[in-house]
């Protein structure tokens, strides 16, 4: 009888250990999926580009009056003085380092007989219908970009009602007085435009509504308005810079462009905040992750019930 009882206990203990191993294996797979999911989210929060900082260091030259009388003005003087305990190696200057910009390559587009671009200009997921007119007011441009009044473009992206279905968004730059007004409106919600004095905030409002509709944070809400509007696209940037009135924009720094007929611009199809296809992939991944988490919770509850039942039997 003792041997039978011992064998019975070993069988139950072995079954309990097998269940625990199975649960741990499933938990490991879920953690791997969660790690990949978090890594994907981390990539979304990384900045688009890194800015290089240029610092000019100037050696400090201290004039010794006794030696300066016998030297020319253009000659550098080296001072040896025991009264000076500390000599700073570098000195800050008020002059800003010269701005260095990388030359951008653009592809030539069709022009009419007057040399003006033929609209609409189709560039991947977005289409430009009007370049607008350049305004010389300070808030209508930055060092990098110009916001022409009347600029209009359209882009295919996820709908606010159902982000998995595509719709057409119209992006406009309007005259707001001292500062421009940026507007994004979906063809499915023409009566509910998204308007802001900040182009990034306008884009961020759209992304927040997408997440709210899905009930979870599928896309990073950090605004990239210039990219969504198409203003930062090299071809559009080049055309706007060539527009009349740009030289009056005092705060704008000119960008060098090189026209190459054979150049093909590759759009970023991995950013869910800009690309409709990337948004669909992010939604699909988020759903699969949520389903795996629910399944994991159910398995944990099932495993705990089995262990409890075995403990009761063994006792």
Coordinates of C-alpha atoms in Angstrom, one line a residue:
X1 CA 0.0 0.0 0.0
X2 CA 2.8 2.4 0.8
X3 CA 4.4 1.8 -2.6
X4 CA 1.1 2.4 -4.4
X5 CA 0.6 5.6 -2.5
X6 CA 4.1 6.7 -3.2
X7 CA 3.7 6.0 -6.9
X8 CA 0.4 7.8 -7.0
X9 CA 2.0 10.9 -5.3
X10 CA 4.9 10.8 -7.8
X11 CA 2.4 10.7 -10.8
X12 CA 0.5 13.7 -9.5
X13 CA 3.7 15.6 -8.8
X14 CA 5.1 14.8 -12.3
X15 CA 1.8 16.0 -13.8
X16 CA 2.0 19.2 -11.8
X17 CA 5.6 19.8 -12.9
X18 CA 4.7 19.2 -16.6
X19 CA 1.9 21.8 -16.3
X20 CA 4.3 24.3 -14.8
X21 CA 6.9 23.7 -17.5
X22 CA 4.3 24.2 -20.2
X23 CA 3.2 27.5 -18.6
X24 CA 6.7 28.7 -18.3
X25 CA 7.4 27.9 -22.0
X26 CA 4.3 29.9 -23.0
X27 CA 5.3 32.8 -20.7
X28 CA 8.7 32.8 -22.3
X29 CA 7.2 33.1 -25.8
X30 CA 4.9 35.9 -24.7
X31 CA 7.9 37.7 -23.2
X32 CA 9.8 37.4 -26.5
X33 CA 6.7 38.9 -28.3
X34 CA 6.4 41.6 -25.8
X35 CA 10.1 42.5 -26.1
X36 CA 9.8 42.8 -29.9
X37 CA 6.7 44.9 -29.4
X38 CA 8.4 47.3 -27.0
X39 CA 11.5 47.5 -29.3
X40 CA 9.2 48.5 -32.1
X41 CA 7.6 51.2 -29.9
X42 CA 11.1 52.4 -28.9
X43 CA 12.1 52.8 -32.5
X44 CA 9.0 55.1 -33.0
X45 CA 10.3 57.4 -30.3
X46 CA 13.7 57.8 -31.7
X47 CA 14.4 61.2 -33.4
X48 CA 14.3 61.3 -37.2
X49 CA 17.8 62.7 -37.6
X50 CA 20.7 63.9 -35.4
X51 CA 22.0 67.5 -35.6
X52 CA 25.7 68.0 -35.5
X53 CA 27.0 70.6 -33.1
X54 CA 30.0 72.6 -34.2
X55 CA 32.0 74.3 -31.5
X56 CA 34.9 76.7 -32.2
X57 CA 37.5 76.9 -29.5
X58 CA 39.9 79.9 -29.5
X59 CA 43.1 79.9 -27.4
X60 CA 43.4 82.7 -24.9
X61 CA 46.3 85.0 -25.6
X62 CA 47.4 87.2 -22.7
X63 CA 49.6 90.2 -23.6
X64 CA 52.7 90.9 -21.5
X65 CA 53.1 94.6 -21.7
X66 CA 56.9 94.4 -21.3
X67 CA 57.3 92.2 -24.4
X68 CA 54.5 93.7 -26.5
X69 CA 56.5 97.0 -26.9
X70 CA 59.2 95.2 -28.9
X71 CA 56.9 93.0 -31.0
X72 CA 54.8 93.7 -34.0
X73 CA 51.0 93.8 -33.7
X74 CA 50.5 90.8 -35.9
X75 CA 52.8 88.6 -33.9
X76 CA 51.4 86.1 -31.3
X77 CA 52.8 86.6 -27.8
X78 CA 53.4 83.8 -25.4
X79 CA 53.2 84.8 -21.8
X80 CA 55.0 83.2 -18.9
X81 CA 53.8 84.7 -15.7
X82 CA 54.1 83.3 -12.2
X83 CA 51.2 85.5 -11.0
X84 CA 48.7 83.7 -13.1
X85 CA 47.5 80.5 -11.4
X86 CA 44.9 79.3 -13.9
X87 CA 44.7 80.1 -17.6
X88 CA 41.5 79.0 -19.4
X89 CA 42.2 76.8 -22.3
X90 CA 39.2 77.9 -24.3
X91 CA 37.1 81.0 -24.5
X92 CA 33.5 81.3 -25.6
X93 CA 32.8 83.5 -28.5
X94 CA 29.5 85.2 -29.4
X95 CA 29.8 84.3 -33.0
X96 CA 27.7 81.3 -34.1
X97 CA 29.4 78.6 -36.1
X98 CA 28.5 78.7 -39.8
X99 CA 25.6 76.5 -40.7
X100 CA 26.5 73.5 -42.7
X101 CA 23.8 71.9 -44.9
X102 CA 24.0 68.7 -46.9
X103 CA 23.1 69.1 -50.5
X104 CA 19.8 67.5 -51.4
X105 CA 19.2 65.6 -54.6
X106 CA 15.8 66.0 -56.3
X107 CA 14.2 64.6 -59.5
X108 CA 13.0 67.0 -62.2
X109 CA 9.3 67.3 -62.6
X110 CA 7.2 68.3 -65.7
X111 CA 7.0 72.0 -66.4
X112 CA 4.7 74.1 -68.6
X113 CA 5.7 76.5 -71.3
X114 CA 6.2 79.2 -68.7
X115 CA 8.5 77.1 -66.6
X116 CA 6.0 76.5 -63.8
X117 CA 5.3 73.0 -62.4
X118 CA 2.3 71.1 -63.7
X119 CA -0.3 70.2 -61.0
X120 CA -1.1 68.0 -59.4
X121 CA 2.3 66.7 -58.4
X122 CA 2.0 63.1 -57.3
X123 CA 4.8 61.9 -54.9
X124 CA 4.1 58.5 -53.4
X125 CA 1.3 58.6 -50.8
X126 CA 0.7 62.3 -51.1
X127 CA -0.2 64.8 -53.9
X128 CA 0.4 68.5 -54.0
X129 CA -2.3 70.6 -55.7
X130 CA -0.9 74.1 -55.0
X131 CA 2.4 75.6 -53.7
X132 CA 0.7 78.7 -52.5
X133 CA 2.4 82.1 -52.0
X134 CA 5.5 82.9 -49.9
X135 CA 4.8 85.3 -47.0
X136 CA 7.8 87.2 -45.6
X137 CA 6.4 87.4 -42.0
X138 CA 8.8 85.7 -39.4
X139 CA 6.3 83.0 -38.3
X140 CA 5.7 81.9 -41.8
X141 CA 9.1 80.2 -42.1
X142 CA 11.9 78.7 -40.0
X143 CA 15.5 78.2 -40.8
X144 CA 14.7 74.9 -42.5
X145 CA 11.2 75.3 -44.0
X146 CA 8.8 77.8 -45.5
X147 CA 5.0 77.7 -45.0
X148 CA 3.4 79.3 -48.1
X149 CA -0.1 80.6 -47.7
X150 CA -2.5 78.6 -49.9
X151 CA -0.3 75.5 -49.9
X152 CA -2.6 72.4 -50.4
X153 CA -1.8 68.7 -50.5
X154 CA -3.7 65.4 -50.0
X155 CA -2.5 62.2 -48.4
X156 CA -3.9 58.7 -48.1
X157 CA -4.1 57.6 -44.4
X158 CA -6.2 55.7 -42.0
X159 CA -9.8 57.0 -41.3
X160 CA -10.7 58.6 -38.0
X161 CA -13.8 56.4 -37.9
X162 CA -12.0 53.1 -38.8
X163 CA -8.2 53.5 -39.0
X164 CA -8.0 50.2 -40.9
X165 CA -9.9 51.8 -43.8
X166 CA -8.1 54.4 -45.8
X167 CA -9.4 57.9 -46.6
X168 CA -8.0 61.0 -48.1
X169 CA -6.8 63.9 -45.9
X170 CA -6.5 67.4 -47.2
X171 CA -3.7 69.5 -45.7
X172 CA -3.7 73.3 -46.0
X173 CA -1.6 76.2 -44.9
X174 CA -3.9 79.3 -44.4
X175 CA -3.4 82.9 -43.6
X176 CA -3.8 83.4 -39.8
X177 CA -2.5 87.0 -39.6
X178 CA 0.8 87.1 -37.8
X179 CA 1.1 83.3 -37.8
X180 CA 0.0 80.6 -40.3
X181 CA -2.9 78.3 -39.6
X182 CA -2.5 74.6 -40.4
X183 CA -5.5 72.5 -41.3
X184 CA -6.0 68.7 -41.8
X185 CA -9.5 67.5 -42.8
X186 CA -10.6 64.0 -43.8
X187 CA -12.9 63.4 -46.7
X188 CA -15.1 61.3 -44.3
X189 CA -15.3 64.2 -41.7
X190 CA -15.4 67.4 -43.7
X191 CA -17.3 69.2 -40.9
X192 CA -14.6 68.4 -38.3
X193 CA -11.3 70.0 -39.5
X194 CA -8.2 69.8 -37.3
X195 CA -6.7 73.3 -37.0
X196 CA -3.7 74.6 -35.1
X197 CA -1.1 77.3 -35.3
X198 CA 1.6 74.6 -35.0
X199 CA 2.1 72.2 -37.9
X200 CA 3.4 69.5 -35.6
X201 CA 0.5 70.0 -33.1
X202 CA -2.0 69.7 -36.0
X203 CA -0.5 66.3 -37.0
X204 CA -0.3 65.2 -33.3
X205 CA -4.1 65.9 -32.9
X206 CA -4.8 63.5 -35.8
X207 CA -2.6 60.8 -34.4
X208 CA -4.2 61.1 -31.0
X209 CA -7.7 60.6 -32.5
X210 CA -6.4 57.5 -34.4
X211 CA -5.2 56.0 -31.1
X212 CA -8.5 57.0 -29.3
X213 CA -10.5 55.3 -32.0
X214 CA -8.5 52.1 -31.7
X215 CA -8.6 52.2 -27.9
X216 CA -4.8 51.7 -27.5
X217 CA -1.6 53.5 -28.5
X218 CA -0.8 52.1 -31.9
X219 CA 1.1 55.0 -33.3
X220 CA 3.5 57.5 -31.7
X221 CA 1.6 60.9 -31.3
X222 CA 4.8 63.0 -31.7
X223 CA 3.9 65.3 -34.6
X224 CA 5.7 65.3 -37.9
X225 CA 3.6 67.9 -39.6
X226 CA 6.0 69.0 -42.2
X227 CA 6.5 65.4 -43.4
X228 CA 2.7 64.7 -43.3
X229 CA 1.9 67.9 -45.3
X230 CA 4.8 67.1 -47.7
X231 CA 6.6 70.5 -47.1
X232 CA 9.8 68.7 -46.1
X233 CA 9.9 66.5 -49.3
X234 CA 13.0 67.5 -51.2
X235 CA 11.1 68.1 -54.5
X236 CA 8.4 70.3 -52.8
X237 CA 11.0 72.1 -50.7
X238 CA 13.0 72.8 -53.9
X239 CA 10.0 74.2 -55.7
X240 CA 9.0 76.4 -52.7
X241 CA 12.5 77.8 -52.4
X242 CA 12.4 78.8 -56.0
X243 CA 9.2 80.7 -55.5
X244 CA 9.1 84.6 -55.6
X245 CA 9.5 86.3 -52.2
X246 CA 11.8 83.7 -50.6
X247 CA 14.7 86.2 -50.4
X248 CA 12.6 88.4 -48.1
X249 CA 12.4 85.6 -45.5
X250 CA 15.2 86.8 -43.3
X251 CA 15.2 83.8 -40.9
X252 CA 15.3 81.2 -43.6
X253 CA 18.6 79.5 -44.5
X254 CA 18.9 78.5 -48.2
X255 CA 19.3 74.8 -49.0
X256 CA 21.4 73.6 -51.9
X257 CA 19.7 71.3 -54.3
X258 CA 21.0 69.2 -57.2
X259 CA 18.5 68.1 -59.9
X260 CA 19.0 64.5 -61.1
X261 CA 16.5 63.2 -63.7
X262 CA 17.4 59.6 -62.8
X263 CA 17.0 60.1 -59.0
X264 CA 14.2 58.2 -57.3
X265 CA 13.2 59.4 -53.8
X266 CA 12.5 56.5 -51.5
X267 CA 9.6 57.3 -49.1
X268 CA 9.7 56.1 -45.5
X269 CA 7.3 53.2 -45.4
X270 CA 8.1 52.1 -41.9
X271 CA 6.7 55.2 -40.0
X272 CA 3.2 54.5 -38.8
X273 CA 2.5 58.2 -38.3
X274 CA 3.0 58.9 -42.0
X275 CA 2.4 55.7 -44.0
X276 CA -0.9 54.0 -44.3
X277 CA 0.7 50.6 -44.9
X278 CA 2.9 51.0 -41.8
X279 CA -0.2 52.0 -39.8
X280 CA -1.9 48.8 -40.8
X281 CA 1.1 46.7 -39.8
X282 CA 1.2 48.5 -36.4
X283 CA -2.5 47.8 -35.8
X284 CA -2.1 44.2 -36.8
X285 CA 0.9 43.7 -34.5
X286 CA -1.0 45.5 -31.6
X287 CA -4.0 43.2 -32.0
X288 CA -1.9 40.0 -32.0
X289 CA 0.0 41.2 -29.0
X290 CA -3.3 41.9 -27.1
X291 CA -4.6 38.5 -28.0
X292 CA -1.5 36.8 -26.8
X293 CA -1.7 38.6 -23.5
X294 CA -5.3 37.6 -23.0
X295 CA -4.4 34.0 -23.8
X296 CA -1.5 34.1 -21.3
X297 CA -3.8 35.4 -18.5
X298 CA -6.3 32.6 -19.2
X299 CA -3.5 30.0 -19.2
X300 CA -2.1 31.3 -15.9
X301 CA -5.6 31.0 -14.3
X302 CA -6.0 27.5 -15.7
X303 CA -2.6 26.5 -14.4
X304 CA -3.2 27.9 -11.0
X305 CA -6.5 25.9 -10.8
X306 CA -4.7 22.7 -11.8
X307 CA -2.0 23.1 -9.2
X308 CA -4.6 23.8 -6.5
X309 CA -6.6 20.7 -7.4
X310 CA -3.4 18.6 -7.3
X311 CA -2.5 19.9 -3.9
X312 CA -5.9 19.0 -2.6
X313 CA -5.6 15.5 -4.0
X314 CA -2.2 15.0 -2.5
X315 CA -3.3 16.3 0.9

